[in-house]
mmCIF file of N, CA and C in Angstrom:
data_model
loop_
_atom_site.group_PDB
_atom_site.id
_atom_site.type_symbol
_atom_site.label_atom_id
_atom_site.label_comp_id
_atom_site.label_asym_id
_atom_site.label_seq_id
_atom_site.Cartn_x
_atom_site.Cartn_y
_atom_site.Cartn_z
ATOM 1 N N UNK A 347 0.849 -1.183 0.000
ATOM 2 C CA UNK A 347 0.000 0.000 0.000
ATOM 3 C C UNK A 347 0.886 1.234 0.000
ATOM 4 N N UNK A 348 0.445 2.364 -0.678
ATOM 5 C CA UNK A 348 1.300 3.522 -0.866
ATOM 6 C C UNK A 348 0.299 4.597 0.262
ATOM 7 N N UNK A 349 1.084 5.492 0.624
ATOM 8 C CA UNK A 349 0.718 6.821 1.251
ATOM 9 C C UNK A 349 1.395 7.643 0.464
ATOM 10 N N UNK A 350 0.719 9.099 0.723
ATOM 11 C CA UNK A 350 1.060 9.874 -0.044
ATOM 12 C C UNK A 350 1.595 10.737 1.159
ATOM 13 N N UNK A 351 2.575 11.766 0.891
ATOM 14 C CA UNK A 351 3.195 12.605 2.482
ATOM 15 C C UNK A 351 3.054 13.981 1.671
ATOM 16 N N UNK A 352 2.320 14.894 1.749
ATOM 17 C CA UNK A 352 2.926 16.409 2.003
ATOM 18 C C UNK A 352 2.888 16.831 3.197
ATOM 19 N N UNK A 353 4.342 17.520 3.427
ATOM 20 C CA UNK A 353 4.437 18.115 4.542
ATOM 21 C C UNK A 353 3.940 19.368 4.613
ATOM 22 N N UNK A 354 3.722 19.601 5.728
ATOM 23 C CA UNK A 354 3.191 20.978 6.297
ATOM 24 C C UNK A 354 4.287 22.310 6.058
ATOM 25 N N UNK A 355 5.337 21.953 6.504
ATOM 26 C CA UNK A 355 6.027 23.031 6.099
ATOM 27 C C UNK A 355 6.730 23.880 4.612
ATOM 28 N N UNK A 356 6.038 22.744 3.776
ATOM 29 C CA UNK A 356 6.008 23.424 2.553
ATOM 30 C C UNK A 356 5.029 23.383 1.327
ATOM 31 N N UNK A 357 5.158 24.275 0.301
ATOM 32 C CA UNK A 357 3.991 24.605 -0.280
ATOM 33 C C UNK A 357 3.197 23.420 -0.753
ATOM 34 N N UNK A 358 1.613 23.620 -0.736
ATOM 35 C CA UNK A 358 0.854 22.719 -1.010
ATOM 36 C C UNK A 358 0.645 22.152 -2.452
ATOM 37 N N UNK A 359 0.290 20.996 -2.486
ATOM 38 C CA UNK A 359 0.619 20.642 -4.027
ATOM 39 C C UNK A 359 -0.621 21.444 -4.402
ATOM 40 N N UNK A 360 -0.862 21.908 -6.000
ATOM 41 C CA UNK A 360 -1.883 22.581 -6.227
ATOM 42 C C UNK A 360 -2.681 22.069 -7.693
ATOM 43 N N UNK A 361 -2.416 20.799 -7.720
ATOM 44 C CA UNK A 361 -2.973 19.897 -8.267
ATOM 45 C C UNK A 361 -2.899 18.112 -8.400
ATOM 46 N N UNK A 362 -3.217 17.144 -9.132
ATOM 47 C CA UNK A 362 -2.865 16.105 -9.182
ATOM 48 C C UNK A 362 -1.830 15.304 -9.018
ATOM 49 N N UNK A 363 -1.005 15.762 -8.184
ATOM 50 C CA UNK A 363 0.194 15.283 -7.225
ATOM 51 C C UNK A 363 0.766 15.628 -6.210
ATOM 52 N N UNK A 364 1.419 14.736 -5.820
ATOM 53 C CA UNK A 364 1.383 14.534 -4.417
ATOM 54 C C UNK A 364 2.690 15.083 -4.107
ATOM 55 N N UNK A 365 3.643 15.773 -3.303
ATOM 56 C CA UNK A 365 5.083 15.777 -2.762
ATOM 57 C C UNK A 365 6.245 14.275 -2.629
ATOM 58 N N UNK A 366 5.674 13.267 -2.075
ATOM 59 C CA UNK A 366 5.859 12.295 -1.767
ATOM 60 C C UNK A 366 4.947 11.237 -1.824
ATOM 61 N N UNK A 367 5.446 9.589 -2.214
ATOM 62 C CA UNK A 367 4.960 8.438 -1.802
ATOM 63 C C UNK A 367 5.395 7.721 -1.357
ATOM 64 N N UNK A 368 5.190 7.191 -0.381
ATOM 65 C CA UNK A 368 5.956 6.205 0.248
ATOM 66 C C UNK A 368 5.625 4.911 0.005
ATOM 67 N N UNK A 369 6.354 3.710 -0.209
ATOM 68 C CA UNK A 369 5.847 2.200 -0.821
ATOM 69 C C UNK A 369 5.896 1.561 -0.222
ATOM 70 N N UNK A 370 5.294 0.432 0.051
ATOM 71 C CA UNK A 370 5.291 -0.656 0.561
ATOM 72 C C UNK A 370 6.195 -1.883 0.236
ATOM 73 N N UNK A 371 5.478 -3.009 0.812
ATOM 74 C CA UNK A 371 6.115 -4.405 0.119
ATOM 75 C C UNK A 371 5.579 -4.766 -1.216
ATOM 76 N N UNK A 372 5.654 -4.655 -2.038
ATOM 77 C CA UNK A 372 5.106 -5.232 -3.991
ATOM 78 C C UNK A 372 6.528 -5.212 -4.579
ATOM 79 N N UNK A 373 5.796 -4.775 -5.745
ATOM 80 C CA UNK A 373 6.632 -4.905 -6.762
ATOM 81 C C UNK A 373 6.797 -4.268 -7.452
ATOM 82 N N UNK A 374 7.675 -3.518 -7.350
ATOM 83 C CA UNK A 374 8.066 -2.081 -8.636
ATOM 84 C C UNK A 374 8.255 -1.889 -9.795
ATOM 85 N N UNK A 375 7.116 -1.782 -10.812
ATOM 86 C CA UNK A 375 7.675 -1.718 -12.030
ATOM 87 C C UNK A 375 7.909 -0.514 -12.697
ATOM 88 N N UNK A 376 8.680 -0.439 -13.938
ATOM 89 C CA UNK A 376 9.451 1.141 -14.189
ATOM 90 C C UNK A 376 8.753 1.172 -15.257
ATOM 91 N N UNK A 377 8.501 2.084 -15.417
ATOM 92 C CA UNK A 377 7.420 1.744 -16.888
ATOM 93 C C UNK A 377 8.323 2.746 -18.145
ATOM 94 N N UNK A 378 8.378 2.387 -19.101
ATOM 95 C CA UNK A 378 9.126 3.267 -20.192
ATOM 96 C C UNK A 378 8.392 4.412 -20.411
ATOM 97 N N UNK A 379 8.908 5.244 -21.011
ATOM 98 C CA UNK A 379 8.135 6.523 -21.139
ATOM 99 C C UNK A 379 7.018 6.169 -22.666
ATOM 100 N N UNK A 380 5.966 6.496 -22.541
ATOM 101 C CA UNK A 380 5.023 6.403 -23.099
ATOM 102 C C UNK A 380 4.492 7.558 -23.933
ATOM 103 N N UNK A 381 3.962 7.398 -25.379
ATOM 104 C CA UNK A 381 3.734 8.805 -25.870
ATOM 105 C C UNK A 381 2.626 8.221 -27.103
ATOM 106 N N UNK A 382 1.993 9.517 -28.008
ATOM 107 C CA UNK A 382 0.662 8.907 -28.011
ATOM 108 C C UNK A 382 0.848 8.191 -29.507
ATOM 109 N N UNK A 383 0.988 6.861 -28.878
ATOM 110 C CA UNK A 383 1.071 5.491 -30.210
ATOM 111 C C UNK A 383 -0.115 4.114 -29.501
ATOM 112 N N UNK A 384 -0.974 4.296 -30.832
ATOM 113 C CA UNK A 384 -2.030 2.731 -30.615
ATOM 114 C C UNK A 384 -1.262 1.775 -30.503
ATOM 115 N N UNK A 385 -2.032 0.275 -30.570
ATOM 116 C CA UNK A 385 -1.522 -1.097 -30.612
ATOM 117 C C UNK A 385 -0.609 -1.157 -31.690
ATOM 118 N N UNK A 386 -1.124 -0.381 -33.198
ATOM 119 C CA UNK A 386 -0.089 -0.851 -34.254
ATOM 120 C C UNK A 386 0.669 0.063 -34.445
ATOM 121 N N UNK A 387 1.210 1.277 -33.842
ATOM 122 C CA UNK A 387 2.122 1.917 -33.684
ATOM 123 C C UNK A 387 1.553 3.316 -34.407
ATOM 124 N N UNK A 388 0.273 3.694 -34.893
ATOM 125 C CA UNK A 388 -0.067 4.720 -35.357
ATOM 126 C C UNK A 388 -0.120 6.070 -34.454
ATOM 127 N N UNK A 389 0.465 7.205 -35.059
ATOM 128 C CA UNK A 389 0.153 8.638 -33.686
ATOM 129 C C UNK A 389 -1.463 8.923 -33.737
ATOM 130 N N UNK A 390 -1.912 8.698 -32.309
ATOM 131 C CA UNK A 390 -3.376 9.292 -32.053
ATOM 132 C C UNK A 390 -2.950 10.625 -31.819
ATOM 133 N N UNK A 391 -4.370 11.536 -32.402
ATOM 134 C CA UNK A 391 -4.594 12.695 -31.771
ATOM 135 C C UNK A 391 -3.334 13.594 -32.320
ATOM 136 N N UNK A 392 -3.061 13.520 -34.091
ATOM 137 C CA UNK A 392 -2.185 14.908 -34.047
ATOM 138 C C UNK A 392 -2.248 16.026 -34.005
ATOM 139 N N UNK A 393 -1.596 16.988 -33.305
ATOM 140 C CA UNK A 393 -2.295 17.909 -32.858
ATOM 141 C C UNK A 393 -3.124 18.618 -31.783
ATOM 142 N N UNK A 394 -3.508 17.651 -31.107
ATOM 143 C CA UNK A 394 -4.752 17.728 -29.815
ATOM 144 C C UNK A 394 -4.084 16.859 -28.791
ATOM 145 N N UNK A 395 -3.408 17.860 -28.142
ATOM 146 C CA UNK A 395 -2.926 17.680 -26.331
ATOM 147 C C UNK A 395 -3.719 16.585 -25.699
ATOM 148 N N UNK A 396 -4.971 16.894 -25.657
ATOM 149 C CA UNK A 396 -5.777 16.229 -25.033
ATOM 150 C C UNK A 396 -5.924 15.128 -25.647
ATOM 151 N N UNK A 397 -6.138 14.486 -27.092
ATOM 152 C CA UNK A 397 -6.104 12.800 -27.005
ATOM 153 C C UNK A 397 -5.111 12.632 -26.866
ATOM 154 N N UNK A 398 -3.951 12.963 -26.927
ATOM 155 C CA UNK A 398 -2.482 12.554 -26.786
ATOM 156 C C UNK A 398 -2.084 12.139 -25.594
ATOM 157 N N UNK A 399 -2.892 12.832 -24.220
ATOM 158 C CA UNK A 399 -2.616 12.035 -23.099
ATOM 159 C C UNK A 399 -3.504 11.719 -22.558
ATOM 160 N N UNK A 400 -5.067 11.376 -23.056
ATOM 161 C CA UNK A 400 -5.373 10.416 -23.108
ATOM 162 C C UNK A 400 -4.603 9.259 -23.280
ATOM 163 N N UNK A 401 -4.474 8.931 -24.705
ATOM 164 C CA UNK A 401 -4.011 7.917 -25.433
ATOM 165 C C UNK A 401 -1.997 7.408 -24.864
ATOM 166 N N UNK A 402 -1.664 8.554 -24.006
ATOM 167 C CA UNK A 402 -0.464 7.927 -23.546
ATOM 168 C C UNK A 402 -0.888 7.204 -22.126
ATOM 169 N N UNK A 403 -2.002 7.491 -20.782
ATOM 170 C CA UNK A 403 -2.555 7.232 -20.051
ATOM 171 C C UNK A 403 -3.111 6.192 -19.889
ATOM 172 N N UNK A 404 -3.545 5.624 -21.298
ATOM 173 C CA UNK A 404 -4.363 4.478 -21.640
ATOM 174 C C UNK A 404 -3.065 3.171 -22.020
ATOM 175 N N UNK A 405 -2.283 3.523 -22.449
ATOM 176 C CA UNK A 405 -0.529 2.771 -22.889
ATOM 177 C C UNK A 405 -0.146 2.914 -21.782
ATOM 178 N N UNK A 406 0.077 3.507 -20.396
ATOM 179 C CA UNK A 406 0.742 2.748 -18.867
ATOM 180 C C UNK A 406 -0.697 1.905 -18.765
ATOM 181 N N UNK A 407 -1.828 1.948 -18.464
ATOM 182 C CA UNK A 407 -2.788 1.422 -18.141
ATOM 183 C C UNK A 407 -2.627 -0.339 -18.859
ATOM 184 N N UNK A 408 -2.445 -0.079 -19.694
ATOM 185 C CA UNK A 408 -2.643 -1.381 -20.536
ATOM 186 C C UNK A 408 -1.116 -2.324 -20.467
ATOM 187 N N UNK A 409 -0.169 -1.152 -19.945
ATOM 188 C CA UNK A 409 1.255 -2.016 -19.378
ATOM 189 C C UNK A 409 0.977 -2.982 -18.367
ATOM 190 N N UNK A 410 0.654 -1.849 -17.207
ATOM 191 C CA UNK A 410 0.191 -2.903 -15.980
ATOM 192 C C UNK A 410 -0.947 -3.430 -16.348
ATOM 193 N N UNK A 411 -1.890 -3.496 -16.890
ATOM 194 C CA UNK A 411 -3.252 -4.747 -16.422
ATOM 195 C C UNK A 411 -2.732 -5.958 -16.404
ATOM 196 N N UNK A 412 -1.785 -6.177 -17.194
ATOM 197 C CA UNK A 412 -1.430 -7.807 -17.217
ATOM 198 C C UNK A 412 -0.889 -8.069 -16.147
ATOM 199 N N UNK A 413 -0.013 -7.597 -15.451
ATOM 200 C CA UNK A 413 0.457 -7.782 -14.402
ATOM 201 C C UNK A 413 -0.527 -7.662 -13.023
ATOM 202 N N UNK A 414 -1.632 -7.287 -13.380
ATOM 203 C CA UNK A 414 -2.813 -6.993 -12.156
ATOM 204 C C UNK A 414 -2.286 -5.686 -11.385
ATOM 205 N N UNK A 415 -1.586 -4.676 -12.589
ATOM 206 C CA UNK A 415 -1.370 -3.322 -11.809
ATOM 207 C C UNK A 415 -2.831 -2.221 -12.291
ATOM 208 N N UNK A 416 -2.647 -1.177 -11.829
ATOM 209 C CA UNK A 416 -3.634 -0.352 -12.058
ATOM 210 C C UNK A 416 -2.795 0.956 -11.723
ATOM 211 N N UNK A 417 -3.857 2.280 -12.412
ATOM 212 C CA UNK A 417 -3.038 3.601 -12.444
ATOM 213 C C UNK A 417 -2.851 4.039 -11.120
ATOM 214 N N UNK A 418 -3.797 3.700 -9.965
ATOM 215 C CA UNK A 418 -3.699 3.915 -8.810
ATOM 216 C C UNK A 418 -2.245 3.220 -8.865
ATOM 217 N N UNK A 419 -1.879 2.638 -8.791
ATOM 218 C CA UNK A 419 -0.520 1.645 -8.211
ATOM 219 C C UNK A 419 0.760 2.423 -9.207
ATOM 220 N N UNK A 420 0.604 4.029 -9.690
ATOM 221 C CA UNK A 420 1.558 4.533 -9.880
ATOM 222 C C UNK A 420 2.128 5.367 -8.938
ATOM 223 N N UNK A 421 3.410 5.329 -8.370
ATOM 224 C CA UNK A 421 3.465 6.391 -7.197
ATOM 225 C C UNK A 421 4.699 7.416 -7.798
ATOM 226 N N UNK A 422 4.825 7.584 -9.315
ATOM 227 C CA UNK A 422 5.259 8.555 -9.475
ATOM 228 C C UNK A 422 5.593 8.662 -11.279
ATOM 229 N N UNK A 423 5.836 9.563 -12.053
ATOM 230 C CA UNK A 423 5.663 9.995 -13.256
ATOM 231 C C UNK A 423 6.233 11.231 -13.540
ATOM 232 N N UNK A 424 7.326 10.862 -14.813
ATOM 233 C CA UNK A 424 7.785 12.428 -15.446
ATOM 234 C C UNK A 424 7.100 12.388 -17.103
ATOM 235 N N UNK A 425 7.235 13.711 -16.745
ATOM 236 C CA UNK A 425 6.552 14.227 -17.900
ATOM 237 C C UNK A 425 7.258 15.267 -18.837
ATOM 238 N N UNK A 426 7.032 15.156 -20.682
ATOM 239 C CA UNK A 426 7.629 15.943 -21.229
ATOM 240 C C UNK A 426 6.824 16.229 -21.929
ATOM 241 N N UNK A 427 6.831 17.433 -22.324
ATOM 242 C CA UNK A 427 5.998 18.019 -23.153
ATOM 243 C C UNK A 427 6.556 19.059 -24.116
ATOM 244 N N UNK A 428 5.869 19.254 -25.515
ATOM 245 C CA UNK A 428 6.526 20.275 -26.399
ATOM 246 C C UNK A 428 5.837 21.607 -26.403
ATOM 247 N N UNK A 429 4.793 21.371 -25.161
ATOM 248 C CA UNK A 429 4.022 22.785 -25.265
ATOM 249 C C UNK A 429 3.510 22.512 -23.865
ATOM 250 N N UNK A 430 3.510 23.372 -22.956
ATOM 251 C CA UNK A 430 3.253 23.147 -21.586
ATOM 252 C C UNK A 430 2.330 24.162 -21.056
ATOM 253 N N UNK A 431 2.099 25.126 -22.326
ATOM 254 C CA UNK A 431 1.080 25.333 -21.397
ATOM 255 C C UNK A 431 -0.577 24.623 -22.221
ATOM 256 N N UNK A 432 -0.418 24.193 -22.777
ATOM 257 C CA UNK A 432 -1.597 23.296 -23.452
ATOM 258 C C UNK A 432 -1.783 21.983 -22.604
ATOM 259 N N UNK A 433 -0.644 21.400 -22.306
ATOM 260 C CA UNK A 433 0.071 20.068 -21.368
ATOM 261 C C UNK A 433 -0.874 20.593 -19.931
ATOM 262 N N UNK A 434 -0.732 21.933 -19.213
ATOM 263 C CA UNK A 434 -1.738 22.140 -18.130
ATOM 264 C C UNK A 434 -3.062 22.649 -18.506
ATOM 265 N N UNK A 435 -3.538 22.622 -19.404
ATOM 266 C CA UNK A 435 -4.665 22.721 -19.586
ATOM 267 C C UNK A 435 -5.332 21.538 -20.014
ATOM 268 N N UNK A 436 -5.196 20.612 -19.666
ATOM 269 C CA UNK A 436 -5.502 18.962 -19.867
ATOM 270 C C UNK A 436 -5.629 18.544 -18.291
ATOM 271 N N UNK A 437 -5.451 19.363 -17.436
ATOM 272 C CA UNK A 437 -4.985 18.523 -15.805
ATOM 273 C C UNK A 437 -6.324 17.718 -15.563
ATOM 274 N N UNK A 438 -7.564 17.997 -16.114
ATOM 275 C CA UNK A 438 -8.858 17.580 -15.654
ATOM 276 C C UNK A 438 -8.559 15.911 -15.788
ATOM 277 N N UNK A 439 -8.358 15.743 -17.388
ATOM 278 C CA UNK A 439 -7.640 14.246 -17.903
ATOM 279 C C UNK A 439 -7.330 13.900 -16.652
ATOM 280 N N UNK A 440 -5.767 14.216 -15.723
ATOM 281 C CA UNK A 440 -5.716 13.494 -15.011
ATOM 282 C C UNK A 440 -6.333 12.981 -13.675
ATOM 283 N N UNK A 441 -7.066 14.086 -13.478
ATOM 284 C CA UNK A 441 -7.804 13.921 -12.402
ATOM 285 C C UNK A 441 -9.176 12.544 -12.621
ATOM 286 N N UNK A 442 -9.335 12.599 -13.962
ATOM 287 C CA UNK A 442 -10.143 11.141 -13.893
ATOM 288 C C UNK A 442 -9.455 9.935 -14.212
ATOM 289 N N UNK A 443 -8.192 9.686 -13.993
ATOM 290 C CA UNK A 443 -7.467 8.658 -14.282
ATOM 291 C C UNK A 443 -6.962 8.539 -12.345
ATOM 292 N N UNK A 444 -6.288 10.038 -12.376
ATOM 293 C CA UNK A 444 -6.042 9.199 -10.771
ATOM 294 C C UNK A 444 -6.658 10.113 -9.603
ATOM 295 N N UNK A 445 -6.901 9.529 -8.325
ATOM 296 C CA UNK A 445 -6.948 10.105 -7.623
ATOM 297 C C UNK A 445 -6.380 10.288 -6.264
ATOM 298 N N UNK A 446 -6.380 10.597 -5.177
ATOM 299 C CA UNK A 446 -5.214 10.512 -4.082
ATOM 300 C C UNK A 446 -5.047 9.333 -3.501
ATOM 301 N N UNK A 447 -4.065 9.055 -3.304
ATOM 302 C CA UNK A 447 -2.850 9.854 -2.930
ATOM 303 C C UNK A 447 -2.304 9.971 -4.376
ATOM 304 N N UNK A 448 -2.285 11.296 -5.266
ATOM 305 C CA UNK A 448 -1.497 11.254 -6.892
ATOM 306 C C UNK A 448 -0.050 10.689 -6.576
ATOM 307 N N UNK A 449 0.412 10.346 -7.447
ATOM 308 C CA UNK A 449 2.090 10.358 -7.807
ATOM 309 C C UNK A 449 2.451 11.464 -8.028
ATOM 310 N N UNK A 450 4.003 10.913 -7.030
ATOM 311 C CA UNK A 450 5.004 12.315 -7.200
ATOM 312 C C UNK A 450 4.802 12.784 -8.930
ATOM 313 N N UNK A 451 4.860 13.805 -9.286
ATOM 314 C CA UNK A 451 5.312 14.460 -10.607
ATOM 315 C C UNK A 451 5.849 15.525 -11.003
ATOM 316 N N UNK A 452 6.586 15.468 -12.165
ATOM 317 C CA UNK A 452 7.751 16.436 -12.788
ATOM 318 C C UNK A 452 7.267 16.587 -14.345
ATOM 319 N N UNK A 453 7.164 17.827 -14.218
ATOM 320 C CA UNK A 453 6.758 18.252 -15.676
ATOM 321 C C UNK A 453 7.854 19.350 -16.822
ATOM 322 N N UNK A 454 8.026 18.709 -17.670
ATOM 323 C CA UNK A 454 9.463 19.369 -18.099
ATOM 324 C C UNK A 454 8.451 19.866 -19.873
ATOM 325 N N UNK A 455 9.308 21.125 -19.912
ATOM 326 C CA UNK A 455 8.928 21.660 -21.497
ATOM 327 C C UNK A 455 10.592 21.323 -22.053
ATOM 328 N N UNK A 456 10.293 20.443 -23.331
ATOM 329 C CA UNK A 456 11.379 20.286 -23.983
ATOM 330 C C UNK A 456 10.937 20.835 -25.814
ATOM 331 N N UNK A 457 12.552 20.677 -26.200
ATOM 332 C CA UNK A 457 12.342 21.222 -27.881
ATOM 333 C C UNK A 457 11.624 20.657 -28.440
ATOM 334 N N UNK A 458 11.793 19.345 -28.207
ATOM 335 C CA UNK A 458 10.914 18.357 -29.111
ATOM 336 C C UNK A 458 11.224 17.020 -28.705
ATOM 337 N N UNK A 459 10.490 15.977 -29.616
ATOM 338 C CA UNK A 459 9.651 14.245 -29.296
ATOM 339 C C UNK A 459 10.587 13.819 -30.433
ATOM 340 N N UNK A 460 10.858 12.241 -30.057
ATOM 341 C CA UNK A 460 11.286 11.758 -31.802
ATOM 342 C C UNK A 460 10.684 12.038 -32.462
ATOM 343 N N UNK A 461 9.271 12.201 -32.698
ATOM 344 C CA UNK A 461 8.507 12.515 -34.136
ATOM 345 C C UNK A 461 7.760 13.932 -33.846
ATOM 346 N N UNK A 462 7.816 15.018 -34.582
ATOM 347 C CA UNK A 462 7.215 16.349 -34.157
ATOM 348 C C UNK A 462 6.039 16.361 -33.981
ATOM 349 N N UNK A 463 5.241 15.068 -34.696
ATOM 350 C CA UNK A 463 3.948 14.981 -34.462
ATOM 351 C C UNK A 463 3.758 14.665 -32.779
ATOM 352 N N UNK A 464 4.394 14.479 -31.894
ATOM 353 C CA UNK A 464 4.220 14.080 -30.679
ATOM 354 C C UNK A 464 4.291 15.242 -30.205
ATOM 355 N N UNK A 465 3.323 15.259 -28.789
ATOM 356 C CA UNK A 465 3.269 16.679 -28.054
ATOM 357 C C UNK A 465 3.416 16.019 -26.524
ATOM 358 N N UNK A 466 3.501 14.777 -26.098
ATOM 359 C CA UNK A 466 3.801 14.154 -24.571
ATOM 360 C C UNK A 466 4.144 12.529 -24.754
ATOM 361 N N UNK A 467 5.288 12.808 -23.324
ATOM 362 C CA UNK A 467 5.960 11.128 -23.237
ATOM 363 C C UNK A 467 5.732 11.390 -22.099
ATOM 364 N N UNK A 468 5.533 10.005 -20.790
ATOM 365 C CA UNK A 468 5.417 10.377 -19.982
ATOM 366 C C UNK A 468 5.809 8.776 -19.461
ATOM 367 N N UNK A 469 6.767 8.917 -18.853
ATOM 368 C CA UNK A 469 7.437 7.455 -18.125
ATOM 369 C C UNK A 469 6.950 7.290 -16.532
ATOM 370 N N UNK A 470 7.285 6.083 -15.909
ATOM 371 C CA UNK A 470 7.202 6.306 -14.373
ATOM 372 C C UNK A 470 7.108 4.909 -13.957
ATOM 373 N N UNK A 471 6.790 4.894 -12.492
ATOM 374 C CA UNK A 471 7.163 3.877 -11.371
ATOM 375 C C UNK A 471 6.081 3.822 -11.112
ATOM 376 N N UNK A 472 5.602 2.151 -10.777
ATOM 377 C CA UNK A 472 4.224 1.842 -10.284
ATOM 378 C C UNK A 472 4.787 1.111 -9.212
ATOM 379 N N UNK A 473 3.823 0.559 -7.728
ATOM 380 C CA UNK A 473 4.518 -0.206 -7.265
ATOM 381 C C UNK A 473 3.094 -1.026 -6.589
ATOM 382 N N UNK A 474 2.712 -2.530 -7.960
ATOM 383 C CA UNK A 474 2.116 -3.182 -7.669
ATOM 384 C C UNK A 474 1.812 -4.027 -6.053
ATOM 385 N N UNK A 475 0.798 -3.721 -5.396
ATOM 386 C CA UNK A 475 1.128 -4.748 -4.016
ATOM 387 C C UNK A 475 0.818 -6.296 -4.614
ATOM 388 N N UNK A 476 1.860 -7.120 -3.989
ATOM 389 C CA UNK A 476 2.643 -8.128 -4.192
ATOM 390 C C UNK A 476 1.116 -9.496 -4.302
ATOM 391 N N UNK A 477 0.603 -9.414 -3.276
ATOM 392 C CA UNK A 477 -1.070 -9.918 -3.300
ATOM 393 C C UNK A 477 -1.842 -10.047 -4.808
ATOM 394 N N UNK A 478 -1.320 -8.707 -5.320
ATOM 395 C CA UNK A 478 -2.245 -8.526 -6.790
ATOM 396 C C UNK A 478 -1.223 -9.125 -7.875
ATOM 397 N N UNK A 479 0.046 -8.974 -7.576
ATOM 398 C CA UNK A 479 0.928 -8.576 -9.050
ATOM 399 C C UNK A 479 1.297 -10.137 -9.373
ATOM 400 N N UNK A 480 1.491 -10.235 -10.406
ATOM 401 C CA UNK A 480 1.192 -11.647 -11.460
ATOM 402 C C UNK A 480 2.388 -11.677 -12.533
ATOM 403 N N UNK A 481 3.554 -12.062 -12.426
ATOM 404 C CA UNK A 481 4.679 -11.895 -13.603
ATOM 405 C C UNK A 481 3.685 -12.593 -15.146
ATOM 406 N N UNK A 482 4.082 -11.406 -15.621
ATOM 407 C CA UNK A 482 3.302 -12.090 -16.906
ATOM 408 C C UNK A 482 4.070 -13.161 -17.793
ATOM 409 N N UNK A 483 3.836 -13.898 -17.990
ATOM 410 C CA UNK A 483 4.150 -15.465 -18.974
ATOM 411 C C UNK A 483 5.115 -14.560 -19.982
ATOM 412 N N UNK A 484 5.029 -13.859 -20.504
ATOM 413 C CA UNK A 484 5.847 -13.258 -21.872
ATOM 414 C C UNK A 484 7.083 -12.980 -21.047
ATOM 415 N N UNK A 485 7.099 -12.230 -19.990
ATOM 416 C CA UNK A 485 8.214 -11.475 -19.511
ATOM 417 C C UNK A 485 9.736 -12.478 -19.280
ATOM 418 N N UNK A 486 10.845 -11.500 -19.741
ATOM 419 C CA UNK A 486 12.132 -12.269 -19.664
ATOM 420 C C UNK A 486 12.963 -11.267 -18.752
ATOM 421 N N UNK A 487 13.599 -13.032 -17.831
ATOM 422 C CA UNK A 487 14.588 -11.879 -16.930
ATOM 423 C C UNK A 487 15.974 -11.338 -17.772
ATOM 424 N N UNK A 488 16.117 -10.203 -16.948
ATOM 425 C CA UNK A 488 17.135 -9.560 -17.174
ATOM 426 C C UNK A 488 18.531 -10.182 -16.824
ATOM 427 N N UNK A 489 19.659 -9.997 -17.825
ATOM 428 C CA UNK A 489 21.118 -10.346 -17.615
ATOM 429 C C UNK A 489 21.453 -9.683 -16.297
ATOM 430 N N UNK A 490 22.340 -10.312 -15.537
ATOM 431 C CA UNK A 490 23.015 -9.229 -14.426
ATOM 432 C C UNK A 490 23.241 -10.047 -12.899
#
């Protein structure tokens, strides 16, 4: 189980994230950064902020289900964007995907995406509790 911590002595978060999460016993998965591509690799939404993270929101979502994770079970997420202030005018999006305790988050304006048609990537850390999480049959361990 995750908690979320803002402290008192500094400023309040003033939207869909949290200062801190703290994790439990599960299982941490790192999720690659995600940006807005369907099943067969086509860009949704060129142009429009808003299906774009939709459609990147829906690609972590569909990472973890197999594993029996969920967006709640993210306790943190960076974010890039090629236009930021369009990127906060979408915050509603996240507010129906997650709700408290949010994940820590970092929101960065960069030059640009591998493909210009992209306007958000957005990577991060989930940390499935161990009860739910299910190694999926496909998955291969790592060298090391």
């Amino acid at each position: 189980m995750a908690h979320s911590f803002d402290p008192p002595d500094i400023w309040a978060p003033f939207g869909a994230f949290s200062q801190s999460v703290i994790v439990g016993t599960g299982q941490t998965v790192l999720l690659k950064g995600q940006v807005a591509l369907d099943a067969s690799g086509q860009i949704v939404g060129e142009g429009d902020m808003g299906q774009q993270v939709r459609q990147v929101l829906r690609n972590l979502a569909d990472i973890l289900a197999p594993m029996g994770g969920r967006m709640s079970d993210i306790v943190a997420l960076n974010q890039f964007t090629t236009d930021i202030s369009a990127f906060m005018a979408c915050g509603e999006i996240r507010t129906q995907v997650f709700s408290p305790p949010y994940p820590v988050t970092t929101t960065l304006e960069v030059a640009a995406l591998y493909d210009p048609r992209l306007l958000i990537e957005i990577n991060g850390t989930a940390e499935i509790p161990a009860a739910r999480f299910t190694m999926p049959d496909t998955a291969r361990a790592l060298d090391g």
